[in-house]
Amino acid sequence: MSKVIAMGCDHGGPEFKNELKAYLEGLGNTVIDCGIQPGEAVDYPEKAFEVASKVVSGEAELGILVCGTGIGMSMAANKVKGIRAAACSEVYSAKLTRIHNNANILCLGARVIGIETAKLMVEEFVNAEFEGGRHQRRVDLITKIEQENSL
Ligand code: RB5
């Protein structure tokens, strides 16, 4: 099923992001490319916020963020209310984080994962659907923490 996906990266992985963008488009998805491009540089929290904002607003159904490790992007994106960003480095987790956690952003490390593995990861992430049921209760508990425990 084709989806609208917001993508962004820092200088840790513009080529990696562009290759994944082309792959997802080749599968029939629409990609909103938030940059950056090779030769540019940006602090990863800025791109994480830009992509997260598009997901929370509904402009994009899902987001994909790329930095050197995927970790900084996930930390920043998870500060945005309504975002469940997962930093993954293999296919099983990338698929299950949609099915069980209803993750809406996948974060990838361009210096950690090979591009062919990353292609399979984004494909599984985008095609998988949240299972709901017992998992809905757990995701609701994550949201409860987000809403009730801001210090
Ligand atoms: C940038 O050099 C690097 O720190 C960043 O891409 C990322 O790995 C942070 O988590």
PDB file of C-alpha atoms and ligand atoms in Angstrom:
ATOM      1  CA  MET A   1       0.000   0.000   0.000  1.00  0.00           C
ATOM      2  CA  SER A   2       1.432   3.377  -0.929  1.00  0.00           C
ATOM      3  CA  LYS A   3       2.030   5.901   1.841  1.00  0.00           C
ATOM      4  CA  VAL A   4       3.193   9.484   2.271  1.00  0.00           C
ATOM      5  CA  ILE A   5       6.535   9.477   4.062  1.00  0.00           C
ATOM      6  CA  ALA A   6       8.550  12.441   5.358  1.00  0.00           C
ATOM      7  CA  MET A   7      12.297  11.862   5.205  1.00  0.00           C
ATOM      8  CA  GLY A   8      15.184  13.833   6.646  1.00  0.00           C
ATOM      9  CA  CYS A   9      18.837  13.414   7.520  1.00  0.00           C
ATOM     10  CA  ASP A  10      21.871  15.227   8.828  1.00  0.00           C
ATOM     11  CA  HIS A  11      25.312  15.222   7.204  1.00  0.00           C
ATOM     12  CA  GLY A  12      25.790  11.649   8.475  1.00  0.00           C
ATOM     13  CA  GLY A  13      23.748  10.263   5.592  1.00  0.00           C
ATOM     14  CA  PRO A  14      22.404  12.376   2.702  1.00  0.00           C
ATOM     15  CA  GLU A  15      23.357   9.797   0.049  1.00  0.00           C
ATOM     16  CA  PHE A  16      21.895   7.027   2.196  1.00  0.00           C
ATOM     17  CA  LYS A  17      18.649   8.988   2.614  1.00  0.00           C
ATOM     18  CA  ASN A  18      18.475   9.709  -1.128  1.00  0.00           C
ATOM     19  CA  GLU A  19      18.937   6.054  -1.988  1.00  0.00           C
ATOM     20  CA  LEU A  20      16.170   5.034   0.410  1.00  0.00           C
ATOM     21  CA  LYS A  21      13.945   7.782  -0.971  1.00  0.00           C
ATOM     22  CA  ALA A  22      14.368   6.455  -4.516  1.00  0.00           C
ATOM     23  CA  TYR A  23      13.693   2.919  -3.300  1.00  0.00           C
ATOM     24  CA  LEU A  24      10.475   3.903  -1.500  1.00  0.00           C
ATOM     25  CA  GLU A  25       9.280   5.933  -4.478  1.00  0.00           C
ATOM     26  CA  GLY A  26       9.992   2.941  -6.705  1.00  0.00           C
ATOM     27  CA  LEU A  27       7.586   0.971  -4.508  1.00  0.00           C
ATOM     28  CA  GLY A  28       4.864   3.545  -5.182  1.00  0.00           C
ATOM     29  CA  ASN A  29       5.189   5.697  -2.067  1.00  0.00           C
ATOM     30  CA  THR A  30       5.267   9.503  -1.991  1.00  0.00           C
ATOM     31  CA  VAL A  31       8.259  11.007  -0.200  1.00  0.00           C
ATOM     32  CA  ILE A  32       8.376  14.518   1.259  1.00  0.00           C
ATOM     33  CA  ASP A  33      12.129  15.186   1.253  1.00  0.00           C
ATOM     34  CA  CYS A  34      13.074  17.522   4.103  1.00  0.00           C
ATOM     35  CA  GLY A  35      16.757  17.352   3.143  1.00  0.00           C
ATOM     36  CA  ILE A  36      19.599  17.714   3.560  1.00  0.00           C
ATOM     37  CA  GLN A  37      21.556  17.077   0.368  1.00  0.00           C
ATOM     38  CA  PRO A  38      25.198  15.995  -0.036  1.00  0.00           C
ATOM     39  CA  GLY A  39      27.575  18.843   0.772  1.00  0.00           C
ATOM     40  CA  GLU A  40      25.201  20.465   3.262  1.00  0.00           C
ATOM     41  CA  ALA A  41      25.325  20.194   7.060  1.00  0.00           C
ATOM     42  CA  VAL A  42      22.684  20.485   9.772  1.00  0.00           C
ATOM     43  CA  ASP A  43      22.317  19.713  13.462  1.00  0.00           C
ATOM     44  CA  TYR A  44      20.191  16.550  13.631  1.00  0.00           C
ATOM     45  CA  PRO A  45      17.575  17.873  16.139  1.00  0.00           C
ATOM     46  CA  GLU A  46      16.475  20.444  13.560  1.00  0.00           C
ATOM     47  CA  LYS A  47      15.698  17.785  10.938  1.00  0.00           C
ATOM     48  CA  ALA A  48      14.162  15.497  13.549  1.00  0.00           C
ATOM     49  CA  PHE A  49      11.741  18.275  14.528  1.00  0.00           C
ATOM     50  CA  GLU A  50      10.924  19.109  10.908  1.00  0.00           C
ATOM     51  CA  VAL A  51      10.051  15.517  10.020  1.00  0.00           C
ATOM     52  CA  ALA A  52       8.265  14.889  13.342  1.00  0.00           C
ATOM     53  CA  SER A  53       6.118  17.987  12.774  1.00  0.00           C
ATOM     54  CA  LYS A  54       4.985  16.666   9.399  1.00  0.00           C
ATOM     55  CA  VAL A  55       4.004  13.341  10.954  1.00  0.00           C
ATOM     56  CA  VAL A  56       2.133  14.887  13.893  1.00  0.00           C
ATOM     57  CA  SER A  57       0.286  17.335  11.613  1.00  0.00           C
ATOM     58  CA  GLY A  58      -0.797  14.473   9.341  1.00  0.00           C
ATOM     59  CA  GLU A  59       0.999  15.878   6.297  1.00  0.00           C
ATOM     60  CA  ALA A  60       2.962  12.620   6.300  1.00  0.00           C
ATOM     61  CA  GLU A  61       1.747   9.240   7.547  1.00  0.00           C
ATOM     62  CA  LEU A  62       5.197   8.079   8.603  1.00  0.00           C
ATOM     63  CA  GLY A  63       8.711   9.475   8.932  1.00  0.00           C
ATOM     64  CA  ILE A  64      12.202   8.179   8.274  1.00  0.00           C
ATOM     65  CA  LEU A  65      15.246   9.900   9.763  1.00  0.00           C
ATOM     66  CA  VAL A  66      18.880   9.172   9.020  1.00  0.00           C
ATOM     67  CA  CYS A  67      21.952  10.287  10.960  1.00  0.00           C
ATOM     68  CA  GLY A  68      25.275   8.617  11.694  1.00  0.00           C
ATOM     69  CA  THR A  69      23.839   6.199  14.243  1.00  0.00           C
ATOM     70  CA  GLY A  70      20.083   6.875  14.195  1.00  0.00           C
ATOM     71  CA  ILE A  71      20.273   7.556  17.913  1.00  0.00           C
ATOM     72  CA  GLY A  72      20.402  11.358  18.032  1.00  0.00           C
ATOM     73  CA  MET A  73      17.502  11.559  15.581  1.00  0.00           C
ATOM     74  CA  SER A  74      15.394   9.206  17.706  1.00  0.00           C
ATOM     75  CA  MET A  75      16.157  11.104  20.911  1.00  0.00           C
ATOM     76  CA  ALA A  76      15.131  14.410  19.356  1.00  0.00           C
ATOM     77  CA  ALA A  77      12.046  13.107  17.515  1.00  0.00           C
ATOM     78  CA  ASN A  78      10.713  11.413  20.654  1.00  0.00           C
ATOM     79  CA  LYS A  79      10.539  14.811  22.392  1.00  0.00           C
ATOM     80  CA  VAL A  80       7.702  15.771  20.044  1.00  0.00           C
ATOM     81  CA  LYS A  81       4.261  14.873  21.430  1.00  0.00           C
ATOM     82  CA  GLY A  82       2.624  12.118  19.405  1.00  0.00           C
ATOM     83  CA  ILE A  83       5.887  10.770  18.043  1.00  0.00           C
ATOM     84  CA  ARG A  84       7.039   7.218  18.632  1.00  0.00           C
ATOM     85  CA  ALA A  85      10.439   7.051  16.954  1.00  0.00           C
ATOM     86  CA  ALA A  86      12.409   3.803  16.879  1.00  0.00           C
ATOM     87  CA  ALA A  87      16.134   3.545  16.175  1.00  0.00           C
ATOM     88  CA  CYS A  88      16.586   0.116  14.573  1.00  0.00           C
ATOM     89  CA  SER A  89      19.434  -1.704  12.888  1.00  0.00           C
ATOM     90  CA  GLU A  90      17.765  -4.856  11.546  1.00  0.00           C
ATOM     91  CA  VAL A  91      14.610  -5.832   9.670  1.00  0.00           C
ATOM     92  CA  TYR A  92      12.709  -7.680  12.415  1.00  0.00           C
ATOM     93  CA  SER A  93      12.698  -4.689  14.766  1.00  0.00           C
ATOM     94  CA  ALA A  94      11.841  -2.277  11.962  1.00  0.00           C
ATOM     95  CA  LYS A  95       8.722  -4.333  11.155  1.00  0.00           C
ATOM     96  CA  LEU A  96       7.693  -5.132  14.731  1.00  0.00           C
ATOM     97  CA  THR A  97       7.977  -1.567  15.916  1.00  0.00           C
ATOM     98  CA  ARG A  98       5.095  -0.738  13.548  1.00  0.00           C
ATOM     99  CA  ILE A  99       3.045  -3.820  14.450  1.00  0.00           C
ATOM    100  CA  HIS A 100       3.478  -3.668  18.238  1.00  0.00           C
ATOM    101  CA  ASN A 101       4.592  -0.127  19.156  1.00  0.00           C
ATOM    102  CA  ASN A 102       2.779   1.776  16.409  1.00  0.00           C
ATOM    103  CA  ALA A 103       6.060   3.597  15.761  1.00  0.00           C
ATOM    104  CA  ASN A 104       5.530   6.470  13.370  1.00  0.00           C
ATOM    105  CA  ILE A 105       9.191   7.304  12.688  1.00  0.00           C
ATOM    106  CA  LEU A 106      12.028   4.909  11.860  1.00  0.00           C
ATOM    107  CA  CYS A 107      15.553   6.155  12.608  1.00  0.00           C
ATOM    108  CA  LEU A 108      18.515   4.640  10.813  1.00  0.00           C
ATOM    109  CA  GLY A 109      22.269   4.954  11.216  1.00  0.00           C
ATOM    110  CA  ALA A 110      23.999   5.404   7.880  1.00  0.00           C
ATOM    111  CA  ARG A 111      27.328   4.526   9.529  1.00  0.00           C
ATOM    112  CA  VAL A 112      25.859   1.407  11.144  1.00  0.00           C
ATOM    113  CA  ILE A 113      23.639  -0.358   8.584  1.00  0.00           C
ATOM    114  CA  GLY A 114      24.375  -1.442   5.026  1.00  0.00           C
ATOM    115  CA  ILE A 115      22.146   0.178   2.413  1.00  0.00           C
ATOM    116  CA  GLU A 116      20.590  -3.119   1.234  1.00  0.00           C
ATOM    117  CA  THR A 117      19.539  -3.980   4.788  1.00  0.00           C
ATOM    118  CA  ALA A 118      18.192  -0.448   5.172  1.00  0.00           C
ATOM    119  CA  LYS A 119      16.065  -0.841   2.010  1.00  0.00           C
ATOM    120  CA  LEU A 120      14.433  -3.969   3.431  1.00  0.00           C
ATOM    121  CA  MET A 121      13.941  -2.205   6.749  1.00  0.00           C
ATOM    122  CA  VAL A 122      12.139   0.808   5.295  1.00  0.00           C
ATOM    123  CA  GLU A 123      10.005  -1.451   3.075  1.00  0.00           C
ATOM    124  CA  GLU A 124       8.870  -3.587   6.019  1.00  0.00           C
ATOM    125  CA  PHE A 125       8.347  -0.522   8.215  1.00  0.00           C
ATOM    126  CA  VAL A 126       6.194   1.240   5.631  1.00  0.00           C
ATOM    127  CA  ASN A 127       4.146  -1.817   4.664  1.00  0.00           C
ATOM    128  CA  ALA A 128       3.459  -3.088   8.187  1.00  0.00           C
ATOM    129  CA  GLU A 129       0.305  -2.015  10.022  1.00  0.00           C
ATOM    130  CA  PHE A 130      -0.271  -1.561  13.752  1.00  0.00           C
ATOM    131  CA  GLU A 131      -1.991  -4.628  15.172  1.00  0.00           C
ATOM    132  CA  GLY A 132      -3.940  -2.820  17.917  1.00  0.00           C
ATOM    133  CA  GLY A 133      -5.600  -5.118  20.481  1.00  0.00           C
ATOM    134  CA  ARG A 134      -3.396  -5.651  23.540  1.00  0.00           C
ATOM    135  CA  HIS A 135      -0.765  -3.443  21.940  1.00  0.00           C
ATOM    136  CA  GLN A 136      -3.153  -0.487  21.847  1.00  0.00           C
ATOM    137  CA  ARG A 137      -3.356  -0.506  25.656  1.00  0.00           C
ATOM    138  CA  ARG A 138       0.431  -0.390  25.909  1.00  0.00           C
ATOM    139  CA  VAL A 139       0.793   2.388  23.375  1.00  0.00           C
ATOM    140  CA  ASP A 140      -1.916   4.299  25.263  1.00  0.00           C
ATOM    141  CA  LEU A 141       0.226   3.953  28.401  1.00  0.00           C
ATOM    142  CA  ILE A 142       3.155   5.529  26.546  1.00  0.00           C
ATOM    143  CA  THR A 143       0.876   8.425  25.600  1.00  0.00           C
ATOM    144  CA  LYS A 144      -0.272   8.696  29.222  1.00  0.00           C
ATOM    145  CA  ILE A 145       3.338   9.140  30.343  1.00  0.00           C
ATOM    146  CA  GLU A 146       3.788  11.797  27.676  1.00  0.00           C
ATOM    147  CA  GLN A 147       0.680  13.693  28.814  1.00  0.00           C
ATOM    148  CA  GLU A 148       0.928  13.365  32.595  1.00  0.00           C
ATOM    149  CA  ASN A 149       4.590  13.371  33.476  1.00  0.00           C
ATOM    150  CA  SER A 150       6.030  16.553  32.065  1.00  0.00           C
ATOM    151  CA  LEU A 151       8.007  18.098  34.914  1.00  0.00           C
TER     152      LEU A 151
HETATM  153  C1  RB5 B   1      27.023  13.701  13.243  1.00  0.00           C
HETATM  154  O1  RB5 B   1      28.383  13.625  13.059  1.00  0.00           O
HETATM  155  C2  RB5 B   1      26.553  12.606  14.171  1.00  0.00           C
HETATM  156  O2  RB5 B   1      26.787  12.961  15.472  1.00  0.00           O
HETATM  157  C3  RB5 B   1      25.090  12.343  13.963  1.00  0.00           C
HETATM  158  O3  RB5 B   1      24.865  12.025  12.623  1.00  0.00           O
HETATM  159  C4  RB5 B   1      24.443  11.214  14.720  1.00  0.00           C
HETATM  160  O4  RB5 B   1      25.190  10.054  14.670  1.00  0.00           O
HETATM  161  C5  RB5 B   1      23.957  11.499  16.062  1.00  0.00           C
HETATM  162  O5  RB5 B   1      23.302  10.691  16.706  1.00  0.00           O
END
